[in-house]
Amino acid sequence: MGKRQTAPEGAGSTRYRFESIGCVGEWLSLSTLSVSLWATVIMASILDVLTTTVGLRRGLSEGNVLAGALVETLGVGGFVGLKLAAVAVLVTTWYLVDEQQRYAALAGFGGVTVVVVVCNVATIATS
């Protein structure tokens, strides 16, 4: 019988290597989801401000009572401030809740904002 050979130092088992790759793959997919959801939130929020501004300049009124009061009092800057405050609450929520709730919060905020933008565009197009 010969001397038993061992794996070179630093070489782990094949199973361990595949598990590590799986974890990296999972992290990358969650990271991609985070980036996609944040991009949606940011772009939809910018489009909401732009479409609201266009609508107001065309004589339309703001449908949200709080936003409407801020626009009457402070102009479009009041609406921008409200949007920034809402995003700040979203960022705070992101840091306070677990991972699953983070994605739900982003998806909910982004989804509602996209719907608002679509409604704004439709209202402007038909006015």
Coordinates of N, CA, C and O in Angstrom, one line a residue:
M1 N 0.8 -1.2 0.0 CA 0.0 0.0 0.0 C 0.9 1.2 0.0 O 1.9 1.3 0.7
G2 N 0.4 2.2 -0.7 CA 1.2 3.4 -0.8 C 0.8 4.5 0.2 O -0.2 4.3 0.9
K3 N 1.5 5.6 0.2 CA 1.2 6.7 1.1 C -0.1 7.3 0.6 O -0.4 7.5 -0.6
R4 N -1.0 7.7 1.5 CA -2.3 8.3 1.2 C -2.1 9.8 0.8 O -1.3 10.5 1.4
Q5 N -2.7 10.1 -0.4 CA -2.5 11.5 -0.9 C -3.6 12.4 -0.3 O -4.7 11.9 -0.3
T6 N -3.2 13.6 0.0 CA -4.2 14.5 0.5 C -4.3 15.7 -0.5 O -3.4 15.9 -1.3
A7 N -5.4 16.4 -0.4 CA -5.6 17.5 -1.3 C -4.5 18.6 -1.0 O -4.2 18.8 0.2
P8 N -4.1 19.3 -2.0 CA -3.1 20.4 -1.7 C -3.7 21.4 -0.7 O -4.9 21.6 -0.7
E9 N -2.9 22.1 0.0 CA -3.4 23.1 0.9 C -4.1 24.2 0.2 O -3.7 24.6 -0.9
G10 N -5.3 24.6 0.7 CA -6.0 25.7 0.0 C -7.1 25.1 -1.0 O -7.9 25.8 -1.4
A11 N -7.0 23.8 -1.2 CA -8.0 23.2 -2.2 C -9.1 22.6 -1.3 O -8.8 21.7 -0.5
G12 N -10.3 23.1 -1.4 CA -11.4 22.6 -0.7 C -12.1 21.5 -1.5 O -11.7 21.2 -2.6
S13 N -13.1 20.9 -0.9 CA -13.8 19.9 -1.6 C -14.6 20.5 -2.8 O -14.9 21.7 -2.7
T14 N -14.9 19.7 -3.7 CA -15.7 20.1 -4.9 C -17.0 20.6 -4.4 O -17.5 21.6 -4.9
R15 N -17.6 19.9 -3.5 CA -19.0 20.3 -3.0 C -18.9 21.7 -2.4 O -19.8 22.5 -2.7
Y16 N -17.9 21.9 -1.6 CA -17.8 23.2 -1.0 C -17.7 24.3 -2.0 O -18.3 25.4 -1.9
R17 N -16.9 24.1 -3.1 CA -16.7 25.1 -4.1 C -18.0 25.4 -4.8 O -18.4 26.5 -5.1
F18 N -18.8 24.3 -5.1 CA -20.1 24.6 -5.8 C -21.1 25.3 -4.9 O -21.9 26.1 -5.4
E19 N -21.1 25.0 -3.6 CA -22.0 25.7 -2.7 C -21.6 27.2 -2.6 O -22.4 28.0 -2.6
S20 N -20.3 27.5 -2.6 CA -19.8 28.9 -2.6 C -20.3 29.6 -3.9 O -20.8 30.7 -3.8
I21 N -20.2 28.9 -5.0 CA -20.6 29.5 -6.3 C -22.1 29.7 -6.2 O -22.6 30.8 -6.7
G22 N -22.9 28.8 -5.7 CA -24.3 29.0 -5.5 C -24.7 30.2 -4.7 O -25.6 31.0 -5.0
C23 N -23.9 30.4 -3.6 CA -24.2 31.6 -2.7 C -23.9 32.9 -3.5 O -24.6 33.8 -3.4
V24 N -22.8 32.9 -4.2 CA -22.5 34.1 -5.0 C -23.5 34.3 -6.1 O -24.0 35.4 -6.2
G25 N -24.0 33.3 -6.7 CA -25.0 33.4 -7.7 C -26.3 33.9 -7.1 O -27.0 34.8 -7.7
E26 N -26.7 33.4 -5.9 CA -27.9 33.9 -5.3 C -27.7 35.4 -4.9 O -28.6 36.2 -5.1
W27 N -26.5 35.8 -4.4 CA -26.3 37.1 -4.0 C -26.4 38.1 -5.2 O -27.0 39.1 -5.2
L28 N -25.8 37.6 -6.3 CA -25.8 38.4 -7.5 C -27.3 38.6 -8.0 O -27.6 39.7 -8.4
S29 N -28.1 37.6 -8.0 CA -29.5 37.7 -8.4 C -30.3 38.6 -7.5 O -31.1 39.4 -8.0
L30 N -30.0 38.6 -6.2 CA -30.7 39.5 -5.3 C -30.2 40.9 -5.5 O -31.0 41.8 -5.4
S31 N -28.9 41.0 -5.7 CA -28.3 42.3 -6.0 C -29.0 42.9 -7.3 O -29.3 44.1 -7.3
T32 N -29.1 42.1 -8.3 CA -29.7 42.6 -9.6 C -31.2 43.0 -9.3 O -31.6 44.0 -9.9
L33 N -31.9 42.2 -8.5 CA -33.2 42.6 -8.2 C -33.3 43.9 -7.5 O -34.1 44.8 -7.8
S34 N -32.4 44.1 -6.5 CA -32.4 45.4 -5.8 C -32.1 46.5 -6.7 O -32.8 47.5 -6.6
V35 N -31.1 46.4 -7.6 CA -30.8 47.5 -8.5 C -32.0 47.7 -9.4 O -32.3 48.9 -9.7
S36 N -32.6 46.7 -9.9 CA -33.8 46.9 -10.8 C -34.9 47.6 -10.1 O -35.5 48.5 -10.7
L37 N -35.2 47.2 -8.9 CA -36.3 47.8 -8.2 C -36.0 49.2 -7.8 O -36.8 50.1 -8.0
W38 N -34.8 49.5 -7.3 CA -34.4 50.9 -7.0 C -34.4 51.8 -8.3 O -34.9 52.9 -8.2
A39 N -33.9 51.2 -9.4 CA -34.0 52.0 -10.7 C -35.4 52.3 -11.0 O -35.7 53.4 -11.5
T40 N -36.3 51.3 -10.9 CA -37.7 51.6 -11.2 C -38.3 52.7 -10.3 O -39.0 53.6 -10.7
V41 N -38.0 52.6 -9.0 CA -38.5 53.6 -8.0 C -38.0 55.0 -8.4 O -38.7 56.0 -8.5
I42 N -36.7 55.1 -8.7 CA -36.1 56.4 -9.0 C -36.6 57.0 -10.3 O -37.1 58.1 -10.4
M43 N -36.6 56.1 -11.3 CA -37.1 56.6 -12.7 C -38.6 57.0 -12.6 O -39.0 58.0 -13.1
A44 N -39.4 56.1 -12.0 CA -40.8 56.4 -11.9 C -41.1 57.6 -11.1 O -42.0 58.4 -11.4
S45 N -40.3 57.9 -10.0 CA -40.5 59.1 -9.2 C -40.2 60.3 -10.0 O -40.9 61.3 -9.9
I46 N -39.1 60.3 -10.8 CA -38.7 61.4 -11.6 C -39.8 61.6 -12.7 O -40.2 62.8 -12.9
L47 N -40.3 60.6 -13.3 CA -41.4 60.7 -14.3 C -42.6 61.2 -13.7 O -43.4 62.0 -14.3
D48 N -42.9 60.8 -12.4 CA -44.1 61.3 -11.7 C -44.0 62.9 -11.5 O -45.0 63.6 -11.8
V49 N -42.8 63.3 -11.1 CA -42.6 64.8 -11.0 C -42.8 65.5 -12.3 O -43.5 66.5 -12.4
L50 N -42.1 64.9 -13.3 CA -42.2 65.6 -14.7 C -43.6 65.6 -15.2 O -44.1 66.6 -15.7
T51 N -44.3 64.5 -15.2 CA -45.7 64.4 -15.7 C -46.6 65.3 -14.9 O -47.6 65.9 -15.5
T52 N -46.4 65.3 -13.6 CA -47.3 66.2 -12.8 C -47.1 67.6 -13.1 O -48.0 68.4 -13.3
T53 N -45.8 68.0 -13.3 CA -45.5 69.4 -13.7 C -46.1 69.8 -15.0 O -46.7 70.8 -15.1
V54 N -46.0 68.9 -16.0 CA -46.6 69.1 -17.3 C -48.1 69.3 -17.1 O -48.7 70.2 -17.7
G55 N -48.7 68.4 -16.4 CA -50.2 68.4 -16.2 C -50.6 69.7 -15.5 O -51.6 70.4 -15.9
L56 N -49.9 70.1 -14.5 CA -50.2 71.4 -13.8 C -50.1 72.6 -14.7 O -50.9 73.5 -14.7
R57 N -49.1 72.6 -15.6 CA -48.9 73.7 -16.5 C -49.9 73.7 -17.6 O -50.2 74.8 -18.2
R58 N -50.6 72.6 -17.8 CA -51.7 72.6 -18.8 C -53.0 72.8 -18.2 O -54.1 72.7 -18.8
G59 N -53.0 73.2 -16.9 CA -54.2 73.5 -16.2 C -54.9 72.4 -15.5 O -56.0 72.6 -15.0
L60 N -54.3 71.2 -15.5 CA -54.9 70.1 -14.8 C -54.7 70.3 -13.3 O -53.8 71.0 -12.9
S61 N -55.4 69.6 -12.4 CA -55.2 69.7 -11.0 C -54.6 68.4 -10.5 O -54.8 67.3 -11.1
E62 N -54.0 68.5 -9.3 CA -53.4 67.4 -8.7 C -54.5 66.5 -8.0 O -55.3 67.0 -7.3
G63 N -54.4 65.2 -8.3 CA -55.5 64.3 -7.7 C -55.3 64.0 -6.3 O -56.2 63.6 -5.6
N64 N -54.0 64.0 -5.8 CA -53.7 63.6 -4.4 C -54.0 64.9 -3.6 O -53.4 66.0 -3.8
V65 N -54.8 64.8 -2.5 CA -55.2 65.9 -1.7 C -54.0 66.6 -1.1 O -53.9 67.8 -1.1
L66 N -53.2 65.8 -0.4 CA -52.0 66.3 0.2 C -51.1 67.0 -0.8 O -50.6 68.1 -0.6
A67 N -50.8 66.3 -1.9 CA -49.9 66.9 -2.9 C -50.5 68.2 -3.5 O -49.9 69.1 -3.7
G68 N -51.9 68.2 -3.7 CA -52.6 69.3 -4.2 C -52.4 70.5 -3.3 O -52.2 71.7 -3.7
A69 N -52.6 70.3 -2.0 CA -52.4 71.4 -1.0 C -51.0 71.9 -1.0 O -50.8 73.1 -0.9
L70 N -50.0 71.0 -1.1 CA -48.6 71.5 -1.2 C -48.3 72.3 -2.4 O -47.6 73.3 -2.4
V71 N -48.9 71.8 -3.6 CA -48.7 72.5 -4.8 C -49.4 73.9 -4.7 O -48.8 74.9 -5.2
E72 N -50.6 74.0 -4.1 CA -51.2 75.3 -4.0 C -50.4 76.3 -3.1 O -50.3 77.4 -3.4
T73 N -49.8 75.7 -2.1 CA -49.1 76.5 -1.1 C -47.7 76.8 -1.6 O -47.2 78.0 -1.5
L74 N -47.0 75.8 -2.0 CA -45.5 75.9 -2.3 C -45.2 75.8 -3.8 O -44.0 75.9 -4.1
G75 N -46.1 75.5 -4.6 CA -45.8 75.3 -6.0 C -45.3 73.9 -6.2 O -45.5 73.0 -5.4
V76 N -44.7 73.7 -7.4 CA -44.2 72.3 -7.7 C -43.2 71.9 -6.7 O -43.0 70.7 -6.5
G77 N -42.4 72.8 -6.1 CA -41.4 72.5 -5.1 C -42.0 71.7 -4.0 O -41.4 70.9 -3.4
G78 N -43.2 72.1 -3.6 CA -43.9 71.3 -2.5 C -44.2 69.9 -2.9 O -44.0 69.0 -2.1
F79 N -44.5 69.7 -4.2 CA -44.7 68.3 -4.7 C -43.4 67.5 -4.7 O -43.3 66.4 -4.3
V80 N -42.3 68.2 -5.1 CA -41.0 67.6 -5.1 C -40.6 67.2 -3.7 O -40.1 66.1 -3.4
G81 N -40.8 68.1 -2.8 CA -40.5 67.8 -1.4 C -41.3 66.6 -0.8 O -40.7 65.8 -0.1
L82 N -42.6 66.5 -1.2 CA -43.4 65.4 -0.8 C -42.8 64.1 -1.4 O -42.7 63.1 -0.7
K83 N -42.4 64.1 -2.6 CA -41.9 62.9 -3.3 C -40.6 62.5 -2.6 O -40.3 61.4 -2.3
L84 N -39.7 63.5 -2.3 CA -38.4 63.2 -1.6 C -38.7 62.7 -0.2 O -38.0 61.7 0.2
A85 N -39.7 63.2 0.5 CA -40.0 62.6 1.8 C -40.5 61.2 1.7 O -40.1 60.3 2.5
A86 N -41.3 60.9 0.7 CA -41.8 59.5 0.5 C -40.6 58.6 0.2 O -40.5 57.4 0.7
V87 N -39.7 59.0 -0.6 CA -38.5 58.2 -0.9 C -37.6 58.0 0.3 O -37.1 57.0 0.6
A88 N -37.5 59.1 1.2 CA -36.8 59.0 2.4 C -37.4 57.9 3.4 O -36.7 57.2 4.0
V89 N -38.7 57.9 3.4 CA -39.4 56.9 4.2 C -39.1 55.5 3.6 O -38.9 54.5 4.4
L90 N -39.1 55.4 2.3 CA -38.8 54.1 1.7 C -37.3 53.7 2.0 O -37.1 52.5 2.3
V91 N -36.4 54.6 2.0 CA -35.0 54.2 2.3 C -34.9 53.8 3.8 O -34.2 52.8 4.1
T92 N -35.6 54.5 4.7 CA -35.6 54.1 6.1 C -36.2 52.7 6.2 O -35.6 51.9 7.0
T93 N -37.3 52.5 5.6 CA -37.9 51.2 5.6 C -36.9 50.1 5.2 O -36.8 49.0 5.8
W94 N -36.2 50.4 4.1 CA -35.2 49.4 3.5 C -34.3 49.0 4.6 O -33.9 47.8 4.6
Y95 N -33.8 49.9 5.4 CA -32.8 49.6 6.4 C -33.4 48.9 7.7 O -32.7 48.3 8.4
L96 N -34.7 49.1 7.9 CA -35.3 48.6 9.1 C -35.9 47.2 9.1 O -36.1 46.6 10.1
V97 N -36.3 46.8 7.9 CA -37.0 45.5 7.7 C -36.1 44.4 7.1 O -35.0 44.7 6.7
D98 N -36.7 43.2 7.2 CA -35.9 42.1 6.7 C -35.9 42.1 5.1 O -36.6 42.9 4.5
E99 N -35.1 41.2 4.6 CA -34.9 41.2 3.1 C -36.1 41.1 2.3 O -36.3 41.8 1.3
Q100 N -37.0 40.2 2.7 CA -38.2 39.9 1.9 C -39.1 41.2 2.0 O -39.7 41.6 0.9
Q101 N -39.2 41.8 3.1 CA -40.0 43.0 3.2 C -39.4 44.2 2.4 O -40.1 45.0 1.9
R102 N -38.1 44.2 2.3 CA -37.4 45.2 1.5 C -37.9 45.2 0.1 O -38.2 46.2 -0.5
Y103 N -37.9 44.0 -0.5 CA -38.3 43.9 -1.9 C -39.8 44.2 -2.0 O -40.2 44.8 -3.0
A104 N -40.6 43.8 -1.1 CA -42.0 44.1 -1.1 C -42.2 45.6 -1.1 O -43.1 46.1 -1.9
A105 N -41.5 46.3 -0.2 CA -41.7 47.7 -0.1 C -41.3 48.4 -1.4 O -42.0 49.3 -1.9
L106 N -40.1 48.0 -2.0 CA -39.7 48.6 -3.2 C -40.6 48.3 -4.4 O -41.0 49.2 -5.2
A107 N -41.1 47.1 -4.5 CA -42.0 46.7 -5.5 C -43.3 47.4 -5.4 O -43.9 47.9 -6.4
G108 N -43.8 47.6 -4.2 CA -45.1 48.3 -3.9 C -45.0 49.8 -4.3 O -45.8 50.3 -5.0
F109 N -43.9 50.4 -3.8 CA -43.7 51.8 -4.1 C -43.5 52.1 -5.6 O -44.1 52.9 -6.2
G110 N -42.6 51.3 -6.2 CA -42.3 51.4 -7.6 C -43.6 51.1 -8.4 O -43.9 51.8 -9.4
G111 N -44.3 50.1 -8.1 CA -45.5 49.7 -8.9 C -46.6 50.8 -8.8 O -47.1 51.1 -9.9
V112 N -46.8 51.3 -7.6 CA -47.8 52.4 -7.5 C -47.4 53.6 -8.3 O -48.2 54.2 -9.0
T113 N -46.1 53.9 -8.2 CA -45.6 55.1 -8.9 C -45.7 55.0 -10.4 O -46.0 55.9 -11.1
V114 N -45.4 53.8 -10.9 CA -45.5 53.5 -12.3 C -47.0 53.7 -12.8 O -47.3 54.3 -13.8
V115 N -47.9 53.2 -12.0 CA -49.3 53.3 -12.3 C -49.7 54.8 -12.3 O -50.4 55.3 -13.2
V116 N -49.2 55.6 -11.4 CA -49.5 57.0 -11.3 C -49.0 57.7 -12.6 O -49.7 58.5 -13.2
V117 N -47.8 57.3 -13.0 CA -47.2 57.9 -14.2 C -48.0 57.6 -15.4 O -48.3 58.5 -16.2
V118 N -48.5 56.4 -15.5 CA -49.3 56.0 -16.7 C -50.6 56.8 -16.7 O -51.0 57.3 -17.7
C119 N -51.2 56.9 -15.5 CA -52.4 57.7 -15.4 C -52.2 59.2 -15.7 O -53.0 59.8 -16.4
N120 N -51.0 59.7 -15.3 CA -50.7 61.1 -15.6 C -50.6 61.3 -17.1 O -51.1 62.2 -17.7
V121 N -49.8 60.4 -17.8 CA -49.6 60.4 -19.2 C -51.0 60.3 -19.9 O -51.3 61.1 -20.9
A122 N -51.8 59.4 -19.5 CA -53.1 59.3 -20.2 C -54.0 60.5 -20.0 O -54.7 61.0 -20.9
T123 N -54.0 61.1 -18.8 CA -54.7 62.3 -18.5 C -54.2 63.5 -19.4 O -55.0 64.2 -19.9
I124 N -52.9 63.6 -19.4 CA -52.4 64.7 -20.3 C -52.7 64.5 -21.7 O -53.0 65.4 -22.4
A125 N -52.6 63.3 -22.2 CA -52.8 63.0 -23.6 C -54.3 63.2 -24.0 O -54.6 63.5 -25.2
T126 N -55.2 63.0 -23.1 CA -56.6 63.2 -23.4 C -57.2 64.5 -23.0 O -58.4 64.8 -23.1
S127 N -56.4 65.4 -22.5 CA -56.9 66.7 -22.1 C -56.7 67.8 -23.2 O -56.0 67.7 -24.1

